[in-house]
């Protein structure tokens, strides 16, 4: 924190009549440590911890640092440090079996976007309503890193840490971007309020009212949005079973045991069939297997086809099978609707592929740093948001990594679905927090689209998520399991579905407009000051 002093430097924004350059009262090391701590608070807000309220607190700490500097370069530095404090622990799962060669560069790349937001927040600090502007800029940063590089990496959006928080109902109104905006507005509002009270020694209610509203309004909006979270089964109900067959061992080489993985899922499905016949479990209408449950192409391989047929006949209902199929252009990650009588009848091919996993950008370049790049696949993406029809159910798919992408999930849900299924394979990431982070996204999507979500994972965590984002059932890690539950089918669309990407684009446009305005004001001040100095110099020279 700083005490403001008057400065003649025109390149310093301020919300007062005279430009000010704050004078720091914390040493540089202390400010850098505080920035890193802000990022750690953001990380600690993310599941499996229920401490969602740490996210606005982390934003508030970062906001105080940004309000205490008048230099955009310093804002970038603080943002970068906060980003590292957040993404280094958050993305540790990416290096679980390949080491820091993937983990640390990815965390640093994501931190750059937070740095850019920090610089922009400092550049706009002279505008009125700074907490609102800063929150809009945070949305801009998340939107940017959702599309670049390599198709984007939206993992770690503020919204994905809020499935247990008061902001969650806002997903039904404006999706994940609106939750992120609300969290950021709370944090930046708190920062502005504390800065005015503790640093500026401000006591006038008029000057404190704006930040106070920014602090409280997002929470009030979240509470007000609760009635908009739809849960009624307006299209009927269906009993689903999520099968978690487990893998022989965690790690990158689980695919070497692909027949064992397939056999595990067949065995666990046959066990479910036995439990149904014995009356220990209700009979499902649909069984969901995870992504990669049959990495042996069951269309080409008669043995794989035979054992899947056997499992489907045993349970007597369709199974959604996660297969790797060999196409003319390369392998595809495909979910197959497998009928007990007709075999494979419908197909959904994953559209949003994971770079450095299913694909490898700049393979030759990255091979210079690690031979593990050749473990990455050469998968071909799908193009259609196919919905499976099973009785009254219209089942949309968001395969694993896809659930992080707003537009991909929205397109599948709006293609006539009334149930959302997330088949996933997290065995590669061992016992890390990755699967819990992904489950948090599933819970946000449930509220955002008003759909029950069935999560089937090869090694866990599998779960049943009602449309209100709660968890009704879940499994542990690396254990065979089956979850069976009757879930609502909902064809109603949420406000978020109807608005689509509009709220995010409005916020991005408003944030960029504010930044452009602030930069134009700075330029005019600089030009004006230079002109005044020249005029004074001419007057002194000519007496």
XYZ file of C-alpha atoms in Angstrom:
543
model
C 0.000 0.000 0.000
C 1.095 3.574 -0.599
C 0.546 7.131 0.409
C -0.316 9.278 -2.627
C 1.869 12.266 -3.454
C 1.415 14.929 -6.071
C 3.486 14.365 -9.184
C 4.040 16.455 -12.267
C 4.389 13.339 -14.403
C 1.493 13.374 -16.872
C 1.894 9.671 -17.613
C 0.303 8.673 -14.322
C -3.460 8.102 -14.147
C -5.420 9.316 -11.176
C -8.991 9.689 -10.040
C -8.251 13.200 -8.766
C -7.812 16.458 -10.591
C -4.017 16.301 -10.459
C -2.039 13.303 -11.719
C -0.483 11.428 -8.849
C 2.312 8.902 -8.604
C 1.832 6.822 -5.459
C 4.729 6.453 -3.076
C 5.046 2.829 -1.908
C 5.193 2.157 1.797
C 5.956 -1.552 1.346
C 9.431 -2.526 0.096
C 9.632 -4.036 -3.356
C 10.197 -7.537 -2.019
C 7.124 -7.260 0.185
C 4.987 -6.122 -2.755
C 6.255 -8.997 -4.906
C 5.527 -11.511 -2.162
C 2.043 -10.048 -1.726
C 1.410 -10.421 -5.460
C 2.444 -14.061 -5.357
C 0.268 -14.573 -2.282
C -2.715 -13.150 -4.178
C -2.296 -15.909 -6.746
C -1.955 -18.558 -4.058
C -5.259 -17.387 -2.578
C -6.884 -17.879 -5.991
C -5.479 -21.411 -6.102
C -6.685 -22.231 -2.594
C -10.205 -21.214 -3.649
C -10.347 -24.014 -6.230
C -11.852 -27.467 -5.484
C -11.324 -29.942 -3.934
C -11.259 -27.197 -1.275
C -14.620 -25.520 -0.557
C -12.968 -22.171 0.235
C -14.478 -20.337 -2.747
C -14.448 -17.019 -0.845
C -10.651 -16.886 -1.069
C -10.944 -15.966 -4.762
C -12.352 -12.431 -4.242
C -9.864 -12.026 -1.403
C -6.997 -12.866 -3.761
C -8.323 -10.383 -6.325
C -8.545 -7.768 -3.563
C -4.873 -8.236 -2.616
C -3.835 -7.914 -6.253
C -6.111 -4.900 -6.666
C -4.497 -3.122 -3.715
C -1.094 -3.545 -5.303
C -2.345 -2.265 -8.640
C -3.991 0.750 -7.034
C -0.721 1.479 -5.250
C 1.353 1.885 -8.385
C 1.176 4.378 -11.198
C 3.217 2.380 -13.689
C 1.747 -0.114 -16.126
C 5.037 -2.036 -16.157
C 4.772 -2.554 -12.424
C 1.156 -3.627 -12.901
C 2.314 -6.226 -15.409
C 4.915 -7.481 -12.958
C 2.450 -7.793 -10.079
C -0.071 -9.495 -12.346
C 2.581 -11.873 -13.633
C 3.619 -12.819 -10.098
C -0.009 -13.336 -9.091
C -0.488 -15.473 -12.187
C 2.512 -17.618 -11.276
C 1.232 -17.948 -7.708
C -2.037 -19.210 -9.175
C -1.103 -21.327 -12.169
C 2.070 -23.016 -10.917
C 0.221 -24.988 -8.210
C -3.045 -25.179 -10.171
C -1.437 -26.845 -13.201
C 1.001 -29.079 -11.322
C -0.931 -32.091 -12.658
C 0.385 -31.384 -16.172
C 3.867 -32.380 -15.006
C 2.857 -35.402 -12.939
C 4.549 -37.887 -15.274
C 6.541 -35.746 -17.717
C 8.128 -33.318 -15.262
C 8.350 -29.530 -15.433
C 8.956 -29.354 -19.206
C 5.197 -28.997 -19.792
C 4.050 -27.712 -16.410
C 6.211 -24.630 -15.814
C 6.153 -23.167 -19.352
C 2.373 -23.580 -19.469
C 1.971 -21.907 -16.064
C 4.249 -19.050 -17.134
C 2.354 -18.589 -20.414
C -0.970 -18.389 -18.576
C 0.523 -15.972 -16.033
C 1.400 -13.584 -18.868
C -2.315 -12.998 -19.450
C -2.779 -12.027 -15.798
C 0.197 -9.700 -16.213
C -1.469 -8.020 -19.174
C -4.631 -7.552 -17.127
C -2.541 -6.013 -14.335
C -0.945 -3.544 -16.728
C -4.330 -2.607 -18.186
C -5.813 -2.121 -14.704
C -3.054 0.367 -13.841
C -3.476 2.156 -17.175
C -7.191 2.643 -16.449
C -6.874 3.547 -12.771
C -7.679 7.202 -13.498
C -11.105 6.382 -14.901
C -14.205 6.677 -12.738
C -15.658 3.382 -11.582
C -12.284 1.658 -11.563
C -13.484 -1.599 -9.871
C -16.002 -2.071 -12.683
C -13.379 -1.362 -15.329
C -10.865 -3.712 -13.701
C -13.441 -6.524 -13.527
C -14.242 -6.024 -17.217
C -10.540 -6.205 -18.016
C -10.276 -9.449 -16.065
C -12.990 -10.898 -18.331
C -10.979 -9.663 -21.325
C -7.924 -11.550 -20.080
C -9.852 -14.779 -19.558
C -11.501 -14.462 -22.966
C -8.123 -13.947 -24.641
C -6.448 -16.941 -23.071
C -9.479 -19.061 -23.982
C -8.594 -18.704 -27.671
C -4.787 -18.310 -27.838
C -2.376 -19.937 -28.178
C -3.079 -23.330 -29.790
C -6.841 -22.909 -29.561
C -6.735 -21.491 -26.031
C -6.550 -22.884 -22.512
C -9.455 -21.647 -20.353
C -8.496 -23.875 -17.416
C -8.410 -21.820 -14.234
C -11.160 -19.336 -15.050
C -12.420 -17.745 -11.857
C -15.836 -19.321 -12.463
C -14.407 -22.829 -12.269
C -13.477 -22.298 -8.635
C -17.024 -21.328 -7.626
C -19.246 -24.458 -7.688
C -19.776 -24.143 -3.923
C -19.992 -20.349 -3.881
C -22.716 -17.737 -3.735
C -21.913 -16.641 -7.288
C -22.835 -19.994 -8.899
C -26.487 -19.117 -9.773
C -25.163 -16.367 -12.056
C -24.097 -19.137 -14.457
C -27.764 -19.512 -15.431
C -27.797 -15.846 -16.476
C -24.474 -15.159 -18.152
C -22.473 -18.370 -17.990
C -18.937 -18.732 -16.693
C -17.887 -15.215 -17.849
C -20.505 -13.561 -15.646
C -19.338 -15.518 -12.594
C -15.754 -14.462 -13.280
C -16.843 -10.849 -13.643
C -18.762 -10.989 -10.350
C -15.834 -12.477 -8.419
C -13.444 -9.921 -9.885
C -15.831 -7.016 -9.196
C -16.132 -8.048 -5.554
C -12.361 -8.240 -5.187
C -11.552 -5.002 -6.983
C -14.357 -3.229 -5.139
C -12.835 -4.333 -1.826
C -9.411 -3.157 -3.013
C -10.714 0.272 -3.959
C -12.574 0.619 -0.664
C -9.546 -0.347 1.404
C -7.268 1.925 -0.604
C -9.500 4.930 -0.022
C -9.954 4.233 3.684
C -6.429 3.141 4.614
C -4.250 5.005 2.133
C -6.202 8.085 1.094
C -7.777 8.439 4.585
C -11.066 9.078 2.871
C -14.135 9.360 5.087
C -16.704 11.028 2.853
C -19.591 8.601 2.185
C -19.858 9.802 -1.396
C -16.322 8.596 -2.112
C -16.839 5.265 -0.380
C -20.255 4.405 -1.783
C -19.087 3.288 -5.231
C -16.487 0.742 -4.047
C -18.902 -0.509 -1.382
C -21.552 -1.167 -4.024
C -18.987 -2.981 -6.179
C -18.112 -5.126 -3.169
C -21.667 -6.101 -2.228
C -23.664 -6.054 -5.470
C -22.201 -9.228 -7.080
C -22.995 -11.331 -4.008
C -26.523 -9.895 -3.882
C -26.929 -10.663 -7.587
C -25.867 -14.256 -7.012
C -28.466 -14.664 -4.304
C -31.128 -12.989 -6.451
C -30.385 -15.407 -9.326
C -31.158 -18.536 -7.264
C -34.786 -18.752 -8.545
C -33.417 -18.811 -12.112
C -31.642 -22.136 -11.539
C -34.053 -24.626 -13.099
C -34.275 -28.184 -11.756
C -37.739 -29.434 -12.810
C -37.833 -32.569 -14.989
C -39.820 -30.927 -17.800
C -38.901 -33.660 -20.314
C -39.248 -36.680 -18.030
C -36.662 -38.759 -16.205
C -34.160 -41.499 -17.004
C -32.086 -43.876 -14.927
C -28.430 -43.695 -15.885
C -25.385 -45.679 -14.816
C -21.840 -44.311 -14.914
C -19.235 -47.076 -15.070
C -15.739 -46.531 -13.703
C -13.810 -49.637 -14.682
C -10.421 -48.357 -13.483
C -7.008 -48.797 -15.127
C -4.150 -51.167 -14.305
C -1.935 -48.308 -13.181
C -1.723 -44.520 -13.322
C 0.556 -42.752 -15.748
C 1.217 -42.149 -19.411
C 1.594 -45.851 -20.200
C -1.945 -46.839 -19.229
C -2.674 -47.090 -22.981
C -0.198 -49.969 -23.154
C -2.773 -51.845 -21.077
C -5.685 -50.876 -23.299
C -7.133 -54.386 -23.457
C -7.048 -54.550 -19.663
C -8.893 -51.196 -19.483
C -11.586 -52.497 -21.842
C -11.914 -55.735 -19.874
C -12.231 -53.729 -16.625
C -15.222 -51.825 -17.981
C -16.834 -54.957 -19.390
C -16.368 -56.705 -16.051
C -17.808 -53.818 -14.015
C -20.806 -53.575 -16.365
C -21.470 -57.294 -16.050
C -21.254 -56.935 -12.274
C -23.868 -54.162 -12.488
C -26.073 -56.478 -14.557
C -25.758 -59.129 -11.839
C -26.666 -56.548 -9.179
C -29.740 -55.507 -11.190
C -30.944 -59.100 -11.546
C -30.418 -59.654 -7.831
C -32.395 -56.523 -7.003
C -29.430 -54.776 -5.402
C -29.404 -51.954 -7.986
C -32.151 -50.375 -10.099
C -32.170 -51.202 -13.795
C -30.635 -48.364 -15.827
C -32.010 -47.090 -19.120
C -28.568 -46.025 -20.297
C -24.998 -46.917 -19.309
C -22.121 -44.459 -19.730
C -18.530 -45.648 -20.152
C -15.660 -43.148 -19.967
C -13.451 -41.700 -22.635
C -10.775 -44.223 -23.722
C -12.673 -47.159 -22.240
C -11.948 -48.989 -25.520
C -8.750 -47.712 -27.068
C -8.912 -50.779 -29.298
C -11.053 -49.747 -32.264
C -14.218 -51.807 -31.718
C -15.361 -51.251 -35.277
C -12.254 -52.839 -36.794
C -11.327 -55.252 -34.020
C -13.757 -58.171 -33.805
C -12.525 -59.236 -30.363
C -13.175 -55.783 -28.850
C -16.556 -55.687 -30.543
C -17.429 -59.088 -29.146
C -16.768 -58.200 -25.488
C -18.648 -54.873 -25.779
C -21.586 -56.736 -27.329
C -21.433 -59.145 -24.405
C -21.555 -56.315 -21.855
C -24.435 -54.573 -23.660
C -26.471 -57.786 -23.833
C -25.747 -58.511 -20.166
C -27.080 -55.159 -18.967
C -29.760 -55.076 -21.660
C -29.587 -51.339 -22.450
C -27.493 -49.075 -24.698
C -23.947 -48.240 -23.620
C -22.060 -45.093 -24.553
C -18.540 -46.403 -25.235
C -15.434 -44.215 -25.406
C -13.404 -45.554 -28.321
C -10.360 -44.667 -30.368
C -11.288 -45.224 -33.983
C -8.988 -45.334 -36.983
C -10.222 -43.044 -39.732
C -8.838 -42.323 -43.200
C -7.095 -39.157 -41.967
C -5.951 -40.488 -38.601
C -7.327 -41.642 -35.256
C -10.375 -40.035 -33.667
C -11.547 -39.847 -30.059
C -15.116 -41.023 -30.530
C -18.041 -41.787 -28.238
C -20.143 -44.636 -29.643
C -23.767 -45.365 -28.778
C -23.788 -49.164 -28.589
C -27.176 -50.854 -28.791
C -27.456 -54.348 -27.210
C -29.166 -55.664 -30.364
C -27.763 -53.563 -33.217
C -24.270 -52.735 -31.994
C -22.802 -49.289 -32.816
C -25.557 -46.963 -34.032
C -24.433 -43.353 -33.393
C -21.086 -41.573 -33.070
C -19.802 -38.359 -31.517
C -16.198 -37.372 -32.262
C -14.406 -35.030 -29.883
C -14.123 -31.600 -31.481
C -11.852 -29.674 -29.103
C -8.628 -31.664 -28.964
C -6.038 -31.223 -26.255
C -2.761 -29.760 -27.540
C 0.355 -31.520 -26.266
C -1.820 -34.585 -25.620
C -4.069 -35.575 -28.492
C -2.199 -33.279 -30.851
C 1.291 -31.789 -30.825
C 1.805 -28.295 -32.277
C 5.306 -27.630 -33.569
C 6.268 -31.219 -32.842
C 9.785 -30.975 -34.300
C 10.547 -27.818 -32.302
C 9.360 -29.156 -28.970
C 11.180 -32.421 -29.578
C 14.392 -30.441 -29.050
C 13.419 -30.071 -25.391
C 11.870 -33.446 -24.594
C 11.453 -36.785 -26.311
C 8.092 -37.099 -24.518
C 6.477 -34.929 -27.210
C 6.175 -38.050 -29.349
C 3.809 -39.496 -26.780
C 1.314 -36.887 -28.001
C -1.164 -38.203 -30.540
C -2.112 -37.172 -34.058
C -5.859 -37.167 -33.533
C -8.343 -35.691 -35.996
C -11.104 -33.459 -34.543
C -14.791 -33.990 -35.150
C -17.115 -31.385 -36.602
C -20.674 -32.137 -35.447
C -22.268 -31.695 -31.971
C -24.083 -35.009 -32.299
C -26.769 -35.772 -29.727
C -27.597 -39.414 -28.929
C -31.245 -40.437 -28.731
C -32.098 -43.049 -26.082
C -35.823 -43.271 -25.348
C -36.908 -39.827 -24.076
C -33.281 -38.789 -23.483
C -31.353 -36.598 -25.890
C -27.775 -36.916 -24.715
C -25.227 -34.178 -25.434
C -21.512 -34.957 -25.119
C -18.628 -32.881 -23.780
C -15.647 -35.207 -23.835
C -13.092 -34.475 -21.113
C -11.114 -31.343 -22.136
C -14.101 -29.980 -24.074
C -15.989 -29.151 -20.875
C -13.616 -26.216 -20.267
C -14.769 -24.452 -23.464
C -17.943 -22.390 -23.210
C -18.867 -22.494 -26.885
C -18.243 -26.205 -27.401
C -20.507 -27.209 -24.507
C -23.159 -24.649 -25.461
C -23.310 -25.887 -29.057
C -23.809 -29.493 -27.915
C -26.450 -28.604 -25.318
C -28.447 -26.453 -27.722
C -28.563 -29.201 -30.347
C -31.798 -30.534 -28.861
C -30.356 -32.117 -25.714
C -31.997 -32.700 -22.326
C -29.047 -34.422 -20.597
C -25.304 -33.705 -20.599
C -22.681 -36.439 -20.341
C -18.971 -35.818 -19.670
C -16.932 -38.953 -20.404
C -13.334 -38.400 -19.320
C -10.021 -40.131 -18.810
C -7.850 -38.655 -16.058
C -5.648 -41.690 -15.395
C -2.690 -39.895 -16.971
C -2.682 -37.388 -14.107
C -2.585 -39.843 -11.232
C -3.750 -38.708 -7.815
C -3.436 -34.985 -8.580
C -6.188 -32.385 -8.225
C -6.896 -32.352 -11.948
C -10.002 -34.525 -11.762
C -11.493 -32.353 -8.985
C -10.836 -29.205 -10.994
C -12.625 -30.747 -13.966
C -15.548 -31.872 -11.816
C -15.922 -28.260 -10.673
C -16.337 -27.258 -14.333
C -18.996 -29.951 -14.775
C -20.932 -28.482 -11.844
C -20.792 -24.963 -13.311
C -21.997 -26.322 -16.672
C -24.959 -28.013 -14.970
C -26.249 -24.656 -13.706
C -25.215 -22.744 -16.821
C -27.304 -24.998 -19.078
C -29.909 -26.325 -16.651
C -28.972 -29.953 -17.311
C -28.148 -32.921 -15.129
C -24.554 -33.951 -15.830
C -23.285 -37.534 -15.755
C -19.508 -37.788 -15.373
C -17.905 -41.140 -16.200
C -14.131 -41.355 -15.636
C -11.844 -44.308 -16.277
C -10.136 -43.982 -12.895
C -12.255 -41.330 -11.130
C -13.726 -39.131 -10.076
C -17.051 -40.160 -11.630
C -20.144 -38.311 -10.439
C -23.821 -37.525 -10.890
C -24.490 -33.768 -10.866
C -28.106 -32.506 -10.688
C -29.035 -29.308 -12.579
C -28.431 -27.195 -9.460
C -24.691 -28.017 -9.548
C -24.633 -30.149 -6.404
C -23.139 -33.654 -6.325
C -25.583 -36.453 -5.538
C -23.081 -39.313 -5.992
C -19.365 -39.605 -6.616
C -16.638 -42.230 -6.662
C -13.103 -42.335 -5.346
C -9.911 -42.496 -7.366
C -8.468 -45.649 -8.943
C -11.201 -48.008 -7.871
C -13.867 -49.828 -9.912
C -17.332 -48.421 -9.306
C -20.796 -47.927 -10.742
C -23.136 -45.039 -10.020
C -26.826 -45.542 -10.775
C -29.392 -42.773 -10.362
C -32.633 -41.462 -11.804
C -31.966 -37.993 -13.197
C -34.237 -35.272 -14.600
C -34.395 -34.581 -18.309
C -34.675 -30.879 -19.054
C -35.312 -29.314 -22.446
C -35.822 -25.767 -21.096
C -33.066 -23.325 -21.956
C -31.488 -20.956 -19.459
C -31.043 -17.227 -19.969
C -27.376 -18.014 -20.491
C -28.242 -20.433 -23.315
C -30.442 -17.857 -25.000
C -27.890 -15.071 -24.733
C -25.010 -17.292 -25.798
C -21.656 -15.538 -25.939
C -23.267 -12.067 -25.942
C -22.600 -11.225 -22.256
C -18.926 -12.075 -22.613
C -18.534 -10.055 -25.797
C -20.325 -7.059 -24.272
C -17.967 -7.172 -21.287
C -14.922 -7.575 -23.527
C -16.006 -4.648 -25.716
C -16.657 -2.459 -22.659
C -13.301 -3.353 -21.128
C -11.386 -2.614 -24.324
C -13.309 0.640 -24.793
C -12.331 1.726 -21.277
C -8.698 0.833 -21.905
C -8.685 2.740 -25.206
C -10.198 5.780 -23.492
C -7.619 5.699 -20.704
C -4.729 5.446 -23.153
C -6.128 8.351 -25.182
C -6.396 10.493 -22.021
C -2.809 9.655 -21.115
C -1.634 10.632 -24.571
C -3.464 13.960 -24.435
C -1.992 14.705 -21.004
C 1.489 13.904 -22.214
C 1.085 16.089 -25.308
C -0.408 18.935 -23.270
C 2.346 18.818 -20.663
C 5.118 18.784 -23.266
C 3.505 21.790 -24.946
C 3.233 23.680 -21.623
C 6.893 23.023 -20.855
C 7.977 24.319 -24.261
C 5.835 27.431 -23.841
C 7.388 28.171 -20.446
C 10.845 27.607 -21.860
C 10.131 30.067 -24.685
C 8.841 32.670 -22.208
C 11.948 32.340 -20.054
C 14.222 32.549 -23.096
C 12.594 35.721 -24.392
C 12.170 37.332 -20.954
